[in-house]
PDB file of C-alpha atoms in Angstrom:
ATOM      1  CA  UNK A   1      -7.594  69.436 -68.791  1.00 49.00           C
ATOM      2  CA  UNK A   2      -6.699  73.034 -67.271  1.00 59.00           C
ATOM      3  CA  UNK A   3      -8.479  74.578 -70.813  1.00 62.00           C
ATOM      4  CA  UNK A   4     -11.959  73.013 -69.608  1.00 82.00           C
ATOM      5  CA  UNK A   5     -12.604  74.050 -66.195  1.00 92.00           C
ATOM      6  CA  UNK A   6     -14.493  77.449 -65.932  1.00 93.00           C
ATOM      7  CA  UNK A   7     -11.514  79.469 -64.051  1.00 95.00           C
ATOM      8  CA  UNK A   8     -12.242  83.102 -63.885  1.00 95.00           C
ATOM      9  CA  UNK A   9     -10.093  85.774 -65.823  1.00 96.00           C
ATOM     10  CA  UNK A  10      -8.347  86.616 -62.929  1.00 97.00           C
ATOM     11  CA  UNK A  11      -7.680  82.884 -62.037  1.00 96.00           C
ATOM     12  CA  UNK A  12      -6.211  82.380 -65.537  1.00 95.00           C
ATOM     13  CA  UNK A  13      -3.839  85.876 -64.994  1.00 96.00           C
ATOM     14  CA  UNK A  14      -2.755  83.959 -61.777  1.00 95.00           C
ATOM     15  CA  UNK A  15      -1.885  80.753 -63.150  1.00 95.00           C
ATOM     16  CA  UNK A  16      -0.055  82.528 -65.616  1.00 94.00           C
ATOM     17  CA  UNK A  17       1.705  85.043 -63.680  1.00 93.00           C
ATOM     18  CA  UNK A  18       2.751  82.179 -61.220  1.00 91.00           C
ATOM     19  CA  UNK A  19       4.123  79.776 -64.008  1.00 90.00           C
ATOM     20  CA  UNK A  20       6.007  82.804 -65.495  1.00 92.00           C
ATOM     21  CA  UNK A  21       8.011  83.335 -61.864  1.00 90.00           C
ATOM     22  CA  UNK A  22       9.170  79.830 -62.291  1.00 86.00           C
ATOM     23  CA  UNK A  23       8.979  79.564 -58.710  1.00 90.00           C
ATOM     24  CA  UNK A  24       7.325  76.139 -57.967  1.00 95.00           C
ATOM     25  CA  UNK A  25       4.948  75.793 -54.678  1.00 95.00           C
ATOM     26  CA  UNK A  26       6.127  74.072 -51.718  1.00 95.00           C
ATOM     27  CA  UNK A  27       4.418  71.149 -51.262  1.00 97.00           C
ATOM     28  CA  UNK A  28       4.049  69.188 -48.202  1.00 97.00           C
ATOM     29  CA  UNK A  29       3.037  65.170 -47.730  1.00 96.00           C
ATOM     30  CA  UNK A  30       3.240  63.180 -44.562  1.00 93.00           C
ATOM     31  CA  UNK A  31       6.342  60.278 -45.260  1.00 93.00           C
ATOM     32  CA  UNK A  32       4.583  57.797 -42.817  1.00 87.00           C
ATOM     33  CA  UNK A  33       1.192  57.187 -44.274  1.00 84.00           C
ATOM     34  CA  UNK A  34       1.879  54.172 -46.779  1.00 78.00           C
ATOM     35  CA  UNK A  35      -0.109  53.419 -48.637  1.00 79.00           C
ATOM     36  CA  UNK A  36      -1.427  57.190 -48.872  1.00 87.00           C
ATOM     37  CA  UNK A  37       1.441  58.441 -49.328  1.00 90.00           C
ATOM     38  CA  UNK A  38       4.867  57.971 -48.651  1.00 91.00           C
ATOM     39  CA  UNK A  39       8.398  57.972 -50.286  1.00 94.00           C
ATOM     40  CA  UNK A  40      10.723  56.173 -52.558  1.00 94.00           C
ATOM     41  CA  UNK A  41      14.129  57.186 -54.169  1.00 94.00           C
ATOM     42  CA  UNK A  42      12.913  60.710 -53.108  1.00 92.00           C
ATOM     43  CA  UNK A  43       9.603  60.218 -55.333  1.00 94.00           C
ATOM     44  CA  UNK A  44       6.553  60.977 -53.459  1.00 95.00           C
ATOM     45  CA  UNK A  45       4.331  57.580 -53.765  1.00 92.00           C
ATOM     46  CA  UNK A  46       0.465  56.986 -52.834  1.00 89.00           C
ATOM     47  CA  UNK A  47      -3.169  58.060 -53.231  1.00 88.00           C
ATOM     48  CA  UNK A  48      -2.426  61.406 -51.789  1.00 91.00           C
ATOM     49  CA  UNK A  49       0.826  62.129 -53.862  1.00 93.00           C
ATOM     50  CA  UNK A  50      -0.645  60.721 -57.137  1.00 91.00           C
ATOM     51  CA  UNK A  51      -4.270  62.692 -57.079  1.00 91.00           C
ATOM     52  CA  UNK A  52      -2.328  66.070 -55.750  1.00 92.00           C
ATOM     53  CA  UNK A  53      -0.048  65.463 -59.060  1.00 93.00           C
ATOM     54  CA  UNK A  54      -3.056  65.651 -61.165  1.00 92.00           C
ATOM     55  CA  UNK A  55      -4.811  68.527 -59.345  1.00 94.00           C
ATOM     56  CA  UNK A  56      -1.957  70.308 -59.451  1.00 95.00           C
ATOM     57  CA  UNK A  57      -1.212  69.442 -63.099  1.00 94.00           C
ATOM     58  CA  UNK A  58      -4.735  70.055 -64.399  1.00 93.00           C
ATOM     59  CA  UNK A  59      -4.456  73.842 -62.359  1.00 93.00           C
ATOM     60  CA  UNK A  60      -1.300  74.292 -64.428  1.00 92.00           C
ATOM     61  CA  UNK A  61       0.734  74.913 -61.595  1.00 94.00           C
ATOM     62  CA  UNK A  62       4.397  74.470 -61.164  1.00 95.00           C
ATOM     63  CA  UNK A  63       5.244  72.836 -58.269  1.00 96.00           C
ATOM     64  CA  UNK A  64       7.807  70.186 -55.945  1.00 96.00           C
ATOM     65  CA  UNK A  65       6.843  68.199 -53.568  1.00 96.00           C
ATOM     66  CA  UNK A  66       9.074  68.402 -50.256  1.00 96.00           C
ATOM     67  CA  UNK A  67      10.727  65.060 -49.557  1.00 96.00           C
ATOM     68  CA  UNK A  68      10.685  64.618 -45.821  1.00 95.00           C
ATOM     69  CA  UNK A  69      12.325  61.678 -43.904  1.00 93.00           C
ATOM     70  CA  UNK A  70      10.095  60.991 -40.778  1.00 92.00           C
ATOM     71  CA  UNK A  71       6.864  62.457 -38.992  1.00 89.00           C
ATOM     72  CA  UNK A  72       9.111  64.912 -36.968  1.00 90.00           C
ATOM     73  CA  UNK A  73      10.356  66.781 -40.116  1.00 94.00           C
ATOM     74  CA  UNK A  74       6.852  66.758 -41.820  1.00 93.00           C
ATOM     75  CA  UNK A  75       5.753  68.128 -38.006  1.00 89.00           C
ATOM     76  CA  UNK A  76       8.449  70.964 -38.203  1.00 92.00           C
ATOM     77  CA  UNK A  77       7.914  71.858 -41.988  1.00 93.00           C
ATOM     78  CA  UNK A  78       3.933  72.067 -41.168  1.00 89.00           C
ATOM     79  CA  UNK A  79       4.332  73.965 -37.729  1.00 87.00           C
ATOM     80  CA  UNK A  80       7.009  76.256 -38.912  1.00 86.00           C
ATOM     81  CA  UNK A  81       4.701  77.048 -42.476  1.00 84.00           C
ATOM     82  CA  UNK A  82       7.952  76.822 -44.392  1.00 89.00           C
ATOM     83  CA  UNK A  83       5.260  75.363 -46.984  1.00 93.00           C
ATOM     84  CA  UNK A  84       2.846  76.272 -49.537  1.00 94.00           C
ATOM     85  CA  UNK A  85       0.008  73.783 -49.398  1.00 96.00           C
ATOM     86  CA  UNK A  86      -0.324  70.132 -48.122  1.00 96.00           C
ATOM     87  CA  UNK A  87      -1.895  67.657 -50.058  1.00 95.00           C
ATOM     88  CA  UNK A  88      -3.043  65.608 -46.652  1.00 92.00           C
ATOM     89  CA  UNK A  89      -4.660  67.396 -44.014  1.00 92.00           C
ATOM     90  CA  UNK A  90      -7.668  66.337 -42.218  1.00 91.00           C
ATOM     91  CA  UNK A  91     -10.865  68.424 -42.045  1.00 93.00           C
ATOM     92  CA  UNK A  92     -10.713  70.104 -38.993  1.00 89.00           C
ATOM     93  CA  UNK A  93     -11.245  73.552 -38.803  1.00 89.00           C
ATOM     94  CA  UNK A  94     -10.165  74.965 -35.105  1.00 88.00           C
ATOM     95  CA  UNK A  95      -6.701  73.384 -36.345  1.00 86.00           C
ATOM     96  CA  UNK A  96      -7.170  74.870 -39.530  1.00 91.00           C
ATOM     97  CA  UNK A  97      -7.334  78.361 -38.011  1.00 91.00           C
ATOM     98  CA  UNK A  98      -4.609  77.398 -35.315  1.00 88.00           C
ATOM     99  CA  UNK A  99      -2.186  76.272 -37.856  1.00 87.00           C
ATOM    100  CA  UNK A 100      -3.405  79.378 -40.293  1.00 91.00           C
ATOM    101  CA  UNK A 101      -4.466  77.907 -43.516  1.00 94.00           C
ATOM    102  CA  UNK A 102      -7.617  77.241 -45.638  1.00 96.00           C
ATOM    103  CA  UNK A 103      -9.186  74.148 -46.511  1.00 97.00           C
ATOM    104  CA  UNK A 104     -10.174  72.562 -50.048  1.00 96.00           C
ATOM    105  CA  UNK A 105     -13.206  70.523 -50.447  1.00 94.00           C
ATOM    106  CA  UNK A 106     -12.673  67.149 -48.756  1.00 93.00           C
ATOM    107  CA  UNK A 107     -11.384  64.530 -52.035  1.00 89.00           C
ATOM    108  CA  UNK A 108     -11.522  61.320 -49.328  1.00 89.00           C
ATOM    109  CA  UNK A 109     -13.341  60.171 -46.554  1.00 89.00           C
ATOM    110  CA  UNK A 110     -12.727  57.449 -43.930  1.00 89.00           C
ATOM    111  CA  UNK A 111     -13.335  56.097 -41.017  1.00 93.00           C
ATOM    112  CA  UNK A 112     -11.403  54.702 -37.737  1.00 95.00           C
ATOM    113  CA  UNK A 113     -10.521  51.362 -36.840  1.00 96.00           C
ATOM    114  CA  UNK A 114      -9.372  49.790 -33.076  1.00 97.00           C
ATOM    115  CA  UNK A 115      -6.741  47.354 -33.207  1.00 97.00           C
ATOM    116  CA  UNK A 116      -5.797  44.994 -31.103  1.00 97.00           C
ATOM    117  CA  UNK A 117      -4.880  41.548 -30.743  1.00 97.00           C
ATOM    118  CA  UNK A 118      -6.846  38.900 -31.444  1.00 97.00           C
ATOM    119  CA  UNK A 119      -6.449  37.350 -27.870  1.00 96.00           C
ATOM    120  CA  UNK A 120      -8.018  41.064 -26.511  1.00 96.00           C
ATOM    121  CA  UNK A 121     -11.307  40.665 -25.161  1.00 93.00           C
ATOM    122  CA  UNK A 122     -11.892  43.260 -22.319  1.00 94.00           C
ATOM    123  CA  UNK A 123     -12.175  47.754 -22.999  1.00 95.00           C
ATOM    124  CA  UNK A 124      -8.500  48.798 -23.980  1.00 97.00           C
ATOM    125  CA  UNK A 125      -7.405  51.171 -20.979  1.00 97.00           C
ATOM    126  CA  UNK A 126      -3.844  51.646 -22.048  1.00 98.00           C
ATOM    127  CA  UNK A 127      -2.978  53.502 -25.673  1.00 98.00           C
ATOM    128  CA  UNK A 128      -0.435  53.352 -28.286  1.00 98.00           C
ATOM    129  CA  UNK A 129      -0.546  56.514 -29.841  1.00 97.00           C
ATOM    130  CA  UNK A 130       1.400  58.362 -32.844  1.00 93.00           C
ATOM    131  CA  UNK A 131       2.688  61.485 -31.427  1.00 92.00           C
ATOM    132  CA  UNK A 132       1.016  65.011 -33.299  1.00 86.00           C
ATOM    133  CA  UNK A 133      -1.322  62.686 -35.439  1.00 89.00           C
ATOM    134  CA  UNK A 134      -4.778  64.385 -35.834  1.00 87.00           C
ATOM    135  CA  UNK A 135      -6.300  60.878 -34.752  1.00 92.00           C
ATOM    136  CA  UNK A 136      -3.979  61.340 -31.576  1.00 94.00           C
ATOM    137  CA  UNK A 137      -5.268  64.827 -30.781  1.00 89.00           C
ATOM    138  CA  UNK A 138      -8.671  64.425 -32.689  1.00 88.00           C
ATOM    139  CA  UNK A 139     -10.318  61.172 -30.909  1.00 94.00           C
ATOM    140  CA  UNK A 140      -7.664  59.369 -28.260  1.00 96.00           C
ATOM    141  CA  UNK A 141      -6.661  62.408 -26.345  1.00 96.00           C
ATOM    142  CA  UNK A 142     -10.302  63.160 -25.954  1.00 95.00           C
ATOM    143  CA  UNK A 143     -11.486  59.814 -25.365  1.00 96.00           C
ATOM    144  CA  UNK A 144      -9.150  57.983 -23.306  1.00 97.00           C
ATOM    145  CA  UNK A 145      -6.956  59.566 -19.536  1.00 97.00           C
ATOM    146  CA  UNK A 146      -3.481  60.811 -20.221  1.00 97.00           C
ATOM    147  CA  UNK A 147      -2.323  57.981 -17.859  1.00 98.00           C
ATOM    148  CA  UNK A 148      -3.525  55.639 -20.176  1.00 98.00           C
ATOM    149  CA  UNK A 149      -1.652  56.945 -23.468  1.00 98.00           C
ATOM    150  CA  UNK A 150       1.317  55.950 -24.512  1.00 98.00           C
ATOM    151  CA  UNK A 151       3.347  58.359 -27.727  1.00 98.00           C
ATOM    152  CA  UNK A 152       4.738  56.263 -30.701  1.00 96.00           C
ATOM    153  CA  UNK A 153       7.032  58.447 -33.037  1.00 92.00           C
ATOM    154  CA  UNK A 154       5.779  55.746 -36.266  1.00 91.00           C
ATOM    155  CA  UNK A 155       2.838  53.346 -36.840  1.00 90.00           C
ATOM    156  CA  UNK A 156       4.837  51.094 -37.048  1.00 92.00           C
ATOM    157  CA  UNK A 157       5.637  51.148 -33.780  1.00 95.00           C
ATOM    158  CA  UNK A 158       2.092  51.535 -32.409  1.00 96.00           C
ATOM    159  CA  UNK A 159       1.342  48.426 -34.362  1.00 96.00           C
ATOM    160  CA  UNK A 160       4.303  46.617 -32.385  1.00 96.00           C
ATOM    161  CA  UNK A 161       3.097  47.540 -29.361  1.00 98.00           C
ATOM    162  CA  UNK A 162       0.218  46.515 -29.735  1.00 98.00           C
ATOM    163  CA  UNK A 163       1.543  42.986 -30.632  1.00 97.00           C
ATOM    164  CA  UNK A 164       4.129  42.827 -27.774  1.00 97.00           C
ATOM    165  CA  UNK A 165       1.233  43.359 -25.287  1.00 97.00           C
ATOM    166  CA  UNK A 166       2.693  46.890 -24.684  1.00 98.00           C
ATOM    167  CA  UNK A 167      -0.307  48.596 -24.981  1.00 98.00           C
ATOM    168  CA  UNK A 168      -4.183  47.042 -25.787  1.00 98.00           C
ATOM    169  CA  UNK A 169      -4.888  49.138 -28.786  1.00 98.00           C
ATOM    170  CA  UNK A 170      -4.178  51.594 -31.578  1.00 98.00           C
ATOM    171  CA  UNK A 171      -6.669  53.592 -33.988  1.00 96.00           C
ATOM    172  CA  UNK A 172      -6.215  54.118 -37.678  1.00 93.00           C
ATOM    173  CA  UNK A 173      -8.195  55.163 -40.433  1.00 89.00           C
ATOM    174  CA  UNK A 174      -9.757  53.110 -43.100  1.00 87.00           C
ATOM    175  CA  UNK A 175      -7.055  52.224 -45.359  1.00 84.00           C
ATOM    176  CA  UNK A 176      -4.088  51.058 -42.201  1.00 78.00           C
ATOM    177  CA  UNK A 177      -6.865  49.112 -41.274  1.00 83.00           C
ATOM    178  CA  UNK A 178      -6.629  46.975 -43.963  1.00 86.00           C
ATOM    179  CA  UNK A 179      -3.071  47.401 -45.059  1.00 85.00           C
ATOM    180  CA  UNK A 180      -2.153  45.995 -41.231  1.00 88.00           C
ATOM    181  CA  UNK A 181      -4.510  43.178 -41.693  1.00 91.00           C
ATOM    182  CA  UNK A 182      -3.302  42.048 -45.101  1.00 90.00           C
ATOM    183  CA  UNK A 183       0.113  42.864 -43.697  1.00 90.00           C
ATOM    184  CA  UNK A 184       0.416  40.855 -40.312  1.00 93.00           C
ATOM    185  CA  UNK A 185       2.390  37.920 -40.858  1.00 94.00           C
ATOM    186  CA  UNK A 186       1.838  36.661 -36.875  1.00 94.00           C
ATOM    187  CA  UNK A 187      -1.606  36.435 -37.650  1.00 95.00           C
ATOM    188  CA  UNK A 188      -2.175  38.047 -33.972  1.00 97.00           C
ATOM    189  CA  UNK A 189      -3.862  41.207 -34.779  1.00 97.00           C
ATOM    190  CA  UNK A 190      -7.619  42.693 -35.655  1.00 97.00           C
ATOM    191  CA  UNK A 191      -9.109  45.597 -36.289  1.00 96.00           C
ATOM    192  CA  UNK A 192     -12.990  46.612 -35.552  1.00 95.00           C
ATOM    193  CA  UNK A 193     -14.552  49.978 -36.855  1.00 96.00           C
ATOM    194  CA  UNK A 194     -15.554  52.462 -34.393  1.00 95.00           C
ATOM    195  CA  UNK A 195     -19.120  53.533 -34.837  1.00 93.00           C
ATOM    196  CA  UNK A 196     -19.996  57.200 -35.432  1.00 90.00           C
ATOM    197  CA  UNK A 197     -16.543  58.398 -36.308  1.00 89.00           C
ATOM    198  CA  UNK A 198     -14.958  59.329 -39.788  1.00 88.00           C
ATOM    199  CA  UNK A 199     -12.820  62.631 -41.148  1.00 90.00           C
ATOM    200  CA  UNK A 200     -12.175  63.791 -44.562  1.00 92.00           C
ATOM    201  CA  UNK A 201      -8.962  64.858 -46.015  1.00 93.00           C
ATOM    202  CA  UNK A 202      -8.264  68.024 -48.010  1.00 95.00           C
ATOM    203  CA  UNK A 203      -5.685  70.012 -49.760  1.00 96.00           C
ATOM    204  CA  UNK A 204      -4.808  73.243 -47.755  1.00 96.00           C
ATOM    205  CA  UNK A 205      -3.236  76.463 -48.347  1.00 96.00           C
ATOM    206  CA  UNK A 206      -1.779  78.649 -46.136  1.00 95.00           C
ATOM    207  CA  UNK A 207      -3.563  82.285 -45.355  1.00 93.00           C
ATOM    208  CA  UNK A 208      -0.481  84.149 -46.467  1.00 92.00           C
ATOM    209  CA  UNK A 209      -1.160  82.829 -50.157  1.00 91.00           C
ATOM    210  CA  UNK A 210      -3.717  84.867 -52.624  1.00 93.00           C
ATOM    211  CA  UNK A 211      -7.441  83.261 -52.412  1.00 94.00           C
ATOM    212  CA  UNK A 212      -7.284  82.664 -56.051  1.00 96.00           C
ATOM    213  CA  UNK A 213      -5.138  79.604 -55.353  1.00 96.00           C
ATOM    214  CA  UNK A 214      -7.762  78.001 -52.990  1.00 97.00           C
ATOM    215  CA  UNK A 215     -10.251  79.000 -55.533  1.00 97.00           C
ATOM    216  CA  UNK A 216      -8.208  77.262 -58.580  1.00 97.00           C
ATOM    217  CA  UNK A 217      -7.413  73.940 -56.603  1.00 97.00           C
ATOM    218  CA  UNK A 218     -11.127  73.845 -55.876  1.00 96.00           C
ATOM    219  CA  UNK A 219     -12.396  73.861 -59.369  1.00 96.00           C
ATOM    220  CA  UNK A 220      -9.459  71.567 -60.193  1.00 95.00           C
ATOM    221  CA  UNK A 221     -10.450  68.850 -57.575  1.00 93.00           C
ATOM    222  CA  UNK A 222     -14.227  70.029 -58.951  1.00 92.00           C
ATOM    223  CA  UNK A 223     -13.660  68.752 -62.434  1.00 92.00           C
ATOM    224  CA  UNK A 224     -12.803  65.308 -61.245  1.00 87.00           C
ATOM    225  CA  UNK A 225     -16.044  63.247 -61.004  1.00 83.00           C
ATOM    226  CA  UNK A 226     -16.722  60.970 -58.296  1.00 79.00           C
ATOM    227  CA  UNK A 227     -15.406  57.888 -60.063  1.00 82.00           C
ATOM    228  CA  UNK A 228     -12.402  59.200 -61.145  1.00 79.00           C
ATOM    229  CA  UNK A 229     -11.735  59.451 -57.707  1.00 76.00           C
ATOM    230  CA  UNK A 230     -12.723  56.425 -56.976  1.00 75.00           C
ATOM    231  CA  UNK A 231     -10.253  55.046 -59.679  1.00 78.00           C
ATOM    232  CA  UNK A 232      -7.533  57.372 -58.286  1.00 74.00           C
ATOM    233  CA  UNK A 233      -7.787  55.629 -54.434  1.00 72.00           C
ATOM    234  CA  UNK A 234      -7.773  52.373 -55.536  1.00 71.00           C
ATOM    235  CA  UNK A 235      -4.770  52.748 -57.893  1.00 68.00           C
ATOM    236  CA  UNK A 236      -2.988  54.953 -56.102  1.00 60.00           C
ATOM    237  CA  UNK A 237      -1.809  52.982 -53.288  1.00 57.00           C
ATOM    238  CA  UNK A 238       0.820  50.928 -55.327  1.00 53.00           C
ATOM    239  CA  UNK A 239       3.489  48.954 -53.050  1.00 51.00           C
ATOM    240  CA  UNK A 240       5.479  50.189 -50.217  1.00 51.00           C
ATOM    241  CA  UNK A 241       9.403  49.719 -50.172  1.00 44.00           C
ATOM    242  CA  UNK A 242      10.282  46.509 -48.595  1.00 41.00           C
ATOM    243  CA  UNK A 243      10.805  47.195 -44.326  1.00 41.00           C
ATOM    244  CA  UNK A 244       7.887  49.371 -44.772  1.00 42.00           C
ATOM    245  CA  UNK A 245       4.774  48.140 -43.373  1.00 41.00           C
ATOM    246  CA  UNK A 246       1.703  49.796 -45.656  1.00 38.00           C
ATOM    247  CA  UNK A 247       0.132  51.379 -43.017  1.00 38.00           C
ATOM    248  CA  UNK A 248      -1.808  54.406 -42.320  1.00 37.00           C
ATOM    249  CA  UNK A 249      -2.992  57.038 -39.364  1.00 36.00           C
TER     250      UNK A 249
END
């Protein structure tokens, strides 16, 4: 609990001082990550929504987490900082100073997956890619011509375009990977890992917040071992609504 991790006197003044405003912090989670996170009935769902609920909840922190409908109003939330903290942003730090917020330690790491279809021998040279994803800006744009890429608004669609011969591949991290395996009723589609390349996600906070609250979500993410993280990843995912295919960028 809150009452066992080691938070300074002037962490415990914030905590308190914050919960007395009654003023809950804006919290931000992408809608089109299934099964990291995503929502239903206007409940935040997944890995990331579920271990953010604890961190937050072990910090003692009042908070609500924004329900957005689609990538472009997550996108417009993030870029207009009309936010608090996210619970899903990937470690990179030039974006991190771009966007004007500071990073937790990283709670997950994975890696990135090419899909294509099965019938696919040759090197992909055309691109479905999700529009303002950090795997978009963070390994296609700087692997692959801008001739050559194609912008998706969902992964969903990447994934169909990829199956209607559209484009040759997508990339997606660990978990779509396998959600768009077990979830490919044509049977067309594969995935391969791409050597040498992973990312981390994080919990950030914006620069205009007091450094105590970086500080507090640290040690709160801190006191949860390695295993209970674990625990939280593989439990967390849950089911997507039906129409939604689990998938992930």
């Amino acid at each position: 609990s809150g009452d066992e991790i080691a938070y300074t006197a002037s962490e415990r003044q914030y905590i308190s001082e914050f919960s007395e405003k009654g003023i809950p912090l804006r919290v931000l989670l992408n809608p089109d990550r299934a099964p990291l996170s995503w929502f239903e009935d206007g409940q935040a769902q997944g890995v990331f929504a579920k271990l953010g609920a604890k961190v937050l909840d072990r910090a003692g922190l009042p908070y609500e987490i924004i329900e957005t409908k689609n990538r472009q109003e997550y996108r417009q939330i993030r870029d207009s900082s009309d936010y608090d903290i996210a619970l899903d942003t990937s470690v990179d730090f030039n974006e991190a100073e771009k966007l004007g917020y500071k990073l937790t330690q990283p709670y997950i790491s994975v890696s990135l997956f090419q899909l294509t279809r099965k019938d696919f021998s040759r090197l992909p040279t055309s691109i479905a890619a999700l529009k303002g994803a950090d795997i978009t800006h963070g390994f296609i744009e700087k692997s692959f011509a801008p001739e050559s890429i194609t912008y998706y608004d969902t992964v969903n669609d990447c994934v169909q375009a990829v199956l209607d011969k559209k484009q040759d591949a997508a990339y997606f991290y660990t978990y779509s990977a396998q959600s768009i395996i077990y979830n490919d009723t044509t049977g067309h589609l594969m995935t391969s890992e791409i050597p040498g390349y992973a990312t981390s996600f994080a919990i950030s906070v914006k620069n205009t917040h007091d450094i105590r609250l970086l500080s507090i979500l640290n040690k709160s993410l801190a006191s949860f071992n390695e295993n209970d993280l674990n625990q939280m990843v593989t439990a967390g995912g849950g089911d997507p609504p039906k129409g939604q295919t689990p998938l992930t960028t």
